[in-house]
Short mmCIF file of C-alpha atoms in Angstrom, two decimals:
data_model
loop_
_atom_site.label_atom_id
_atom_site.label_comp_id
_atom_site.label_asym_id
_atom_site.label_seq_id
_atom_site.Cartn_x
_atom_site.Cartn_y
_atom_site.Cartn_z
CA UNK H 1 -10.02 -13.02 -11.01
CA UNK H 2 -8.16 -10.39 -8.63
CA UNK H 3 -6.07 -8.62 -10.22
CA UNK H 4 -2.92 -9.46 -8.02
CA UNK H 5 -3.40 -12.56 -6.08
CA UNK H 6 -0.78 -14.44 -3.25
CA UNK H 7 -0.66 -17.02 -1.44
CA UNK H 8 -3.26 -17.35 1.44
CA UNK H 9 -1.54 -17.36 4.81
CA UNK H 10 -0.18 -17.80 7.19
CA UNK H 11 2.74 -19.35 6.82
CA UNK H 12 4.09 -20.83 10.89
CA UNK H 13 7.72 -21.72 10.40
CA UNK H 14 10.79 -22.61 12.72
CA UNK H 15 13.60 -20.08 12.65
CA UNK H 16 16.44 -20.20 10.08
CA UNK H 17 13.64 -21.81 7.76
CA UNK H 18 13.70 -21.18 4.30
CA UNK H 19 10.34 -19.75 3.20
CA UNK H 20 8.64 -18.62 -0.26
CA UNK H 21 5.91 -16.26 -1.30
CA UNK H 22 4.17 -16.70 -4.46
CA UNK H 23 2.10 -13.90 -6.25
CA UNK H 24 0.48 -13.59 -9.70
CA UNK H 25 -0.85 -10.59 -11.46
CA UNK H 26 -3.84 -10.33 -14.02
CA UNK H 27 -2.26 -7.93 -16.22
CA UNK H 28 0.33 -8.13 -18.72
CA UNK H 29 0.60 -4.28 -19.10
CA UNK H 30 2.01 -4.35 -15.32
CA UNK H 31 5.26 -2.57 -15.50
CA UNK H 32 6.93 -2.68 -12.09
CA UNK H 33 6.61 -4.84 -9.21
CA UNK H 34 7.44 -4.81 -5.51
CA UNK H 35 7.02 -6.68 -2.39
CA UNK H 36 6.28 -4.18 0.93
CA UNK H 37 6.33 -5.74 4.64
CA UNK H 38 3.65 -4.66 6.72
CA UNK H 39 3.90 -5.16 10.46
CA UNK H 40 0.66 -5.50 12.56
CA UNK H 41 -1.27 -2.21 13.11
CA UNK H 42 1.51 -0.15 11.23
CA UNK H 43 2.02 1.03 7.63
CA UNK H 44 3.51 -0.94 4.51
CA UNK H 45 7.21 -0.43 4.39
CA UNK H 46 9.30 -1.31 1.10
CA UNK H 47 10.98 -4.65 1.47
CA UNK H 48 12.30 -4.24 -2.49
CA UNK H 49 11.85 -3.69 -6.05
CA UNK H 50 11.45 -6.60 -7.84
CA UNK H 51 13.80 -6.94 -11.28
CA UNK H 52 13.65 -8.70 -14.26
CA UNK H 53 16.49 -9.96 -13.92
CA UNK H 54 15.65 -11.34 -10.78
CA UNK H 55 17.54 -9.23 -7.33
CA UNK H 56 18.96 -10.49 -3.69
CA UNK H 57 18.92 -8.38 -0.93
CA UNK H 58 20.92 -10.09 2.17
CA UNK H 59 18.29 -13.08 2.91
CA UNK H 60 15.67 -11.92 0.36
CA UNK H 61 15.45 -12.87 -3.21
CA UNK H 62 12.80 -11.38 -5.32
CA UNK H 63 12.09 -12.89 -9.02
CA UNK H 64 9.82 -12.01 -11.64
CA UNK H 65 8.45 -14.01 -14.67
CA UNK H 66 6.67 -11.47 -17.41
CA UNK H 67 5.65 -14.27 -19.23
CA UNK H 68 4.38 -16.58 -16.50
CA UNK H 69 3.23 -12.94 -14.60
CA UNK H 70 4.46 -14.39 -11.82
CA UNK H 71 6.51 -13.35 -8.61
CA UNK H 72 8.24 -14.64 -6.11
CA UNK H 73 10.03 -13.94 -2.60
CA UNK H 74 12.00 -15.44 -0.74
CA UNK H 75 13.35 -15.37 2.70
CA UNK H 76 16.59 -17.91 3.72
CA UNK H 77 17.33 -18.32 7.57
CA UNK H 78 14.14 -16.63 8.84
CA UNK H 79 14.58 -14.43 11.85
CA UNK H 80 11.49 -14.18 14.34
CA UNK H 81 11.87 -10.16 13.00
CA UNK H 82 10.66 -11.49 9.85
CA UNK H 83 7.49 -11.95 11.22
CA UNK H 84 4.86 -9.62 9.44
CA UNK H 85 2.37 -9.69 6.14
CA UNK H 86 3.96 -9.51 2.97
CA UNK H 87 2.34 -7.74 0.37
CA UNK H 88 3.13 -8.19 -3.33
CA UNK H 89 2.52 -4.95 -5.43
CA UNK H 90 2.05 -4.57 -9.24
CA UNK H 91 2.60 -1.14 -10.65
CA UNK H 92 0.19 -0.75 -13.56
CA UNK H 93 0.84 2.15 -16.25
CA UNK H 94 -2.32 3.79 -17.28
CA UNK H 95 -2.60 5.73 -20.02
CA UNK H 96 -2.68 9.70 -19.39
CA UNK H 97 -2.98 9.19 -15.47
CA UNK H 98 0.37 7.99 -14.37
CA UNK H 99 0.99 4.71 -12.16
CA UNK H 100 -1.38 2.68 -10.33
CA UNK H 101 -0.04 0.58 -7.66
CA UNK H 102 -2.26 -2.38 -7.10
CA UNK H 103 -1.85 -4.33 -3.79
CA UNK H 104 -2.45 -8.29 -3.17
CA UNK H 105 -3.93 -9.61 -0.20
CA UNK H 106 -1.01 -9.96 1.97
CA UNK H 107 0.71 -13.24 3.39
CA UNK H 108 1.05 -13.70 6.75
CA UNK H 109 4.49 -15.23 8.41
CA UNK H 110 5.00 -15.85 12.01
CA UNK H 111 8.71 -17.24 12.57
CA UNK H 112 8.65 -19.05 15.92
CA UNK H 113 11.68 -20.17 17.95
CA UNK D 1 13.34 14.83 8.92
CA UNK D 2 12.24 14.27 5.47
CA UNK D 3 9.03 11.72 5.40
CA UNK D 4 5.35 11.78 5.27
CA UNK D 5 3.14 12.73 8.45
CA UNK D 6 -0.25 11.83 9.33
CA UNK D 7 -2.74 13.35 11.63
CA UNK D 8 -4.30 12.24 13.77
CA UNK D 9 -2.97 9.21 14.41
CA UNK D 10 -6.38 8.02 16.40
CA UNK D 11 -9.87 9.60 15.71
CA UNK D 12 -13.86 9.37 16.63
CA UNK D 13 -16.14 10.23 15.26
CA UNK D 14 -20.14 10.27 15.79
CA UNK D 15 -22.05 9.13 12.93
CA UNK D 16 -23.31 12.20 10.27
CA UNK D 17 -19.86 13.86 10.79
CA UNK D 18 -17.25 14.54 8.42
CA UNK D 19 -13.63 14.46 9.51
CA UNK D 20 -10.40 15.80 7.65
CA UNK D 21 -7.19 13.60 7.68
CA UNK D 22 -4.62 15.02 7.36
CA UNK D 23 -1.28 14.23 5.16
CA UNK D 24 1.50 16.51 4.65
CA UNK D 25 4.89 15.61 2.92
CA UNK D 26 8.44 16.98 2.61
CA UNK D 27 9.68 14.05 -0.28
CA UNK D 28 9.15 17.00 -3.17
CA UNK D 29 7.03 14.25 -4.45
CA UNK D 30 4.40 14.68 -7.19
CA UNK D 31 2.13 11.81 -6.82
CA UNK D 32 0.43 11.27 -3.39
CA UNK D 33 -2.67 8.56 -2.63
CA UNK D 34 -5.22 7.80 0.30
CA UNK D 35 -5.42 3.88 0.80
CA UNK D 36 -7.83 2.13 3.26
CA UNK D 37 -7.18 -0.56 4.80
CA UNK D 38 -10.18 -3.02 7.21
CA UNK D 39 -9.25 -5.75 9.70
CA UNK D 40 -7.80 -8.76 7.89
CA UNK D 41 -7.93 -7.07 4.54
CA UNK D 42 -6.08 -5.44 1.67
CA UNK D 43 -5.36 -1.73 0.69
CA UNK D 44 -7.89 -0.36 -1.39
CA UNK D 45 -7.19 3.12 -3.50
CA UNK D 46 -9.62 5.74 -2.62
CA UNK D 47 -8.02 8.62 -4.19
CA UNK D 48 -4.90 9.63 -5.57
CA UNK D 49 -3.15 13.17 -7.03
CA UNK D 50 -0.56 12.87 -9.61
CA UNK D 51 -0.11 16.67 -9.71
CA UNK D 52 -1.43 19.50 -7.95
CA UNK D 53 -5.24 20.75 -8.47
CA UNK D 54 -5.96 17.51 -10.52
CA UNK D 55 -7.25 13.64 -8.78
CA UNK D 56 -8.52 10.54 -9.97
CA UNK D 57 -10.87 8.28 -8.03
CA UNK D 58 -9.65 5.25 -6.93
CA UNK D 59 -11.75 2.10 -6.68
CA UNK D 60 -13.67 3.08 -3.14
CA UNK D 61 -14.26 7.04 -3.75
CA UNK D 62 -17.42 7.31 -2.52
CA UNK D 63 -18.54 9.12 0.76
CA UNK D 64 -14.88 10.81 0.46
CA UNK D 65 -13.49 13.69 -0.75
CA UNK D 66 -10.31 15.38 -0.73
CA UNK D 67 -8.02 18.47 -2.66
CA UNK D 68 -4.72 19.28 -4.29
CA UNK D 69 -4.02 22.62 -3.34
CA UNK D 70 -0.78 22.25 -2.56
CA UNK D 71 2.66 20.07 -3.93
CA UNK D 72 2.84 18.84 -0.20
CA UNK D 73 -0.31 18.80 1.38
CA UNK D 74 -3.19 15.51 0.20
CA UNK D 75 -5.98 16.17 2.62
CA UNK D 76 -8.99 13.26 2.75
CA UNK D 77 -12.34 13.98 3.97
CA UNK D 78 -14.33 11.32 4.90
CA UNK D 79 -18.52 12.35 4.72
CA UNK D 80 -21.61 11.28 6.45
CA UNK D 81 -22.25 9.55 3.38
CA UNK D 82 -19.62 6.84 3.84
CA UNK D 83 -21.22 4.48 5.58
CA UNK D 84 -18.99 2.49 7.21
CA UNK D 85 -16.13 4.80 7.72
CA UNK D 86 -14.13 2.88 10.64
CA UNK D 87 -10.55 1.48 9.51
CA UNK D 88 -7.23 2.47 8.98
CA UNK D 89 -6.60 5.34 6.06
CA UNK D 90 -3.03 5.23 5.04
CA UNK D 91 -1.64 8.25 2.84
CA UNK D 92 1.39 7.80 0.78
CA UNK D 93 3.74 9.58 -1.85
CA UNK D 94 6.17 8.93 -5.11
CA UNK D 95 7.63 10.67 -7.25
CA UNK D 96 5.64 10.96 -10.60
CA UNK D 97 5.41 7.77 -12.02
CA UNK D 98 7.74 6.39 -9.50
CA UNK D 99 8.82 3.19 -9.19
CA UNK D 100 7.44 2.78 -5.44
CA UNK D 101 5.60 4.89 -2.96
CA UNK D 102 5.66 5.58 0.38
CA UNK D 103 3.52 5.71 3.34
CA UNK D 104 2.85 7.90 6.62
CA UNK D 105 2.30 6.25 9.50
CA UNK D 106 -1.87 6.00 9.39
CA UNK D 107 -4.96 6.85 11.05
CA UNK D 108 -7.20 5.08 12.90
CA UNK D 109 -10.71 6.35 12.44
CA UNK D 110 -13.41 4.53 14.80
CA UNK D 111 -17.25 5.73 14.11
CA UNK D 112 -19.29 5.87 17.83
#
């Protein structure tokens, strides 16, 4: 089992769809979670930190289930700038070497007009 | 401006060389990591540096190398022995134990 695994893309929607990414992790010591945007042929960029409590950001809602190790995005009235891979990101604490950020697979959207 | 810089952006190389990438930062970060990424695929942790003079391998180490000389400076190496070296090598930076990192714009390295 990968250790962070999303949904397998892509994901073709109209604009102002709503859209949702799914993303489990493998390990329960996972302490912080993220999702990062990547557009084609350029780096990762942070989208947002994902919160327990669950967090909105404009159009963007990240949750996070601990017990479920399960997290979500997602994106209300999609723009055709939405259009990238998102990448779900577990942050996993290990002893005496700091933080390892493990990456998922990506999901690719393409809003179309 | 404050950020993380890559060089070079675009690179060939013949097969049996090593190349340096390069990664500087100006974050005051502790932590800083070399990622790879292939066509279609995931980022995979080569290595990473949570404080200077000291790294850990990441999952892919082999046929690279790189040092921790300096608070701001991550260079990679990538040797003859990696044997399939083209893709694109991100480098990226957090504070120690940070909540997220960051990443410099990439390199493209093509074997010819």
């Amino acid at each position: 089992r990968k250790e962070v695994e999303q949904d397998p893309g892509p994901f073709n929607v109209p604009e102002g769809a709503t859209v949702a990414f799914n993303c489990t992790y493998s390990n329960s010591a996972s302490q912080s979670f993220f999702w990062y945007r990547q557009d084609c042929r350029k780096e990762p960029k942070l989208l947002m930190s994902v919160y327990s409590s669950g967090n909105e950001d404009g159009r963007f809602t990240a949750q996070l289930n601990r017990a479920s190790q399960y997290i979500s995005l997602l994106i209300r009235d999609s723009k055709l700038s939405d259009s990238a891979t998102y990448l779900c990101v577990v942050n996993l604490m290990i002893y005496n070497q700091g933080g390892k950020l493990i990456f998922g697979q990506g999901t690719e959207l393409s809003v179309k007009p | 401006d404050g950020g993380i810089t890559q060089s070079p952006k675009y690179l060939f190389r013949k097969e049996g060389q090593n190349v340096t990438l390069s990664c500087e930062q100006n974050l005051n970060h502790d932590a800083m990591y070399w990622y790879r990424q292939d066509p279609g695929q995931g980022l995979r942790l080569i290595y990473y540096s949570q404080i200077v003079n000291d790294f850990q391998k990441g999952d892919i180490a082999e046929g690279y190398s790189v040092s921790r000389e300096k608070k701001e400076s991550f260079p990679l190496t990538v040797t003859s022995a990696q044997k399939n070296p083209t893709a694109f090598y991100l480098c990226a930076s957090s504070l120690r134990d940070s909540r997220a990192i960051y990443f410099g714009e990439g390199s493209w390295l093509t074997v010819v």
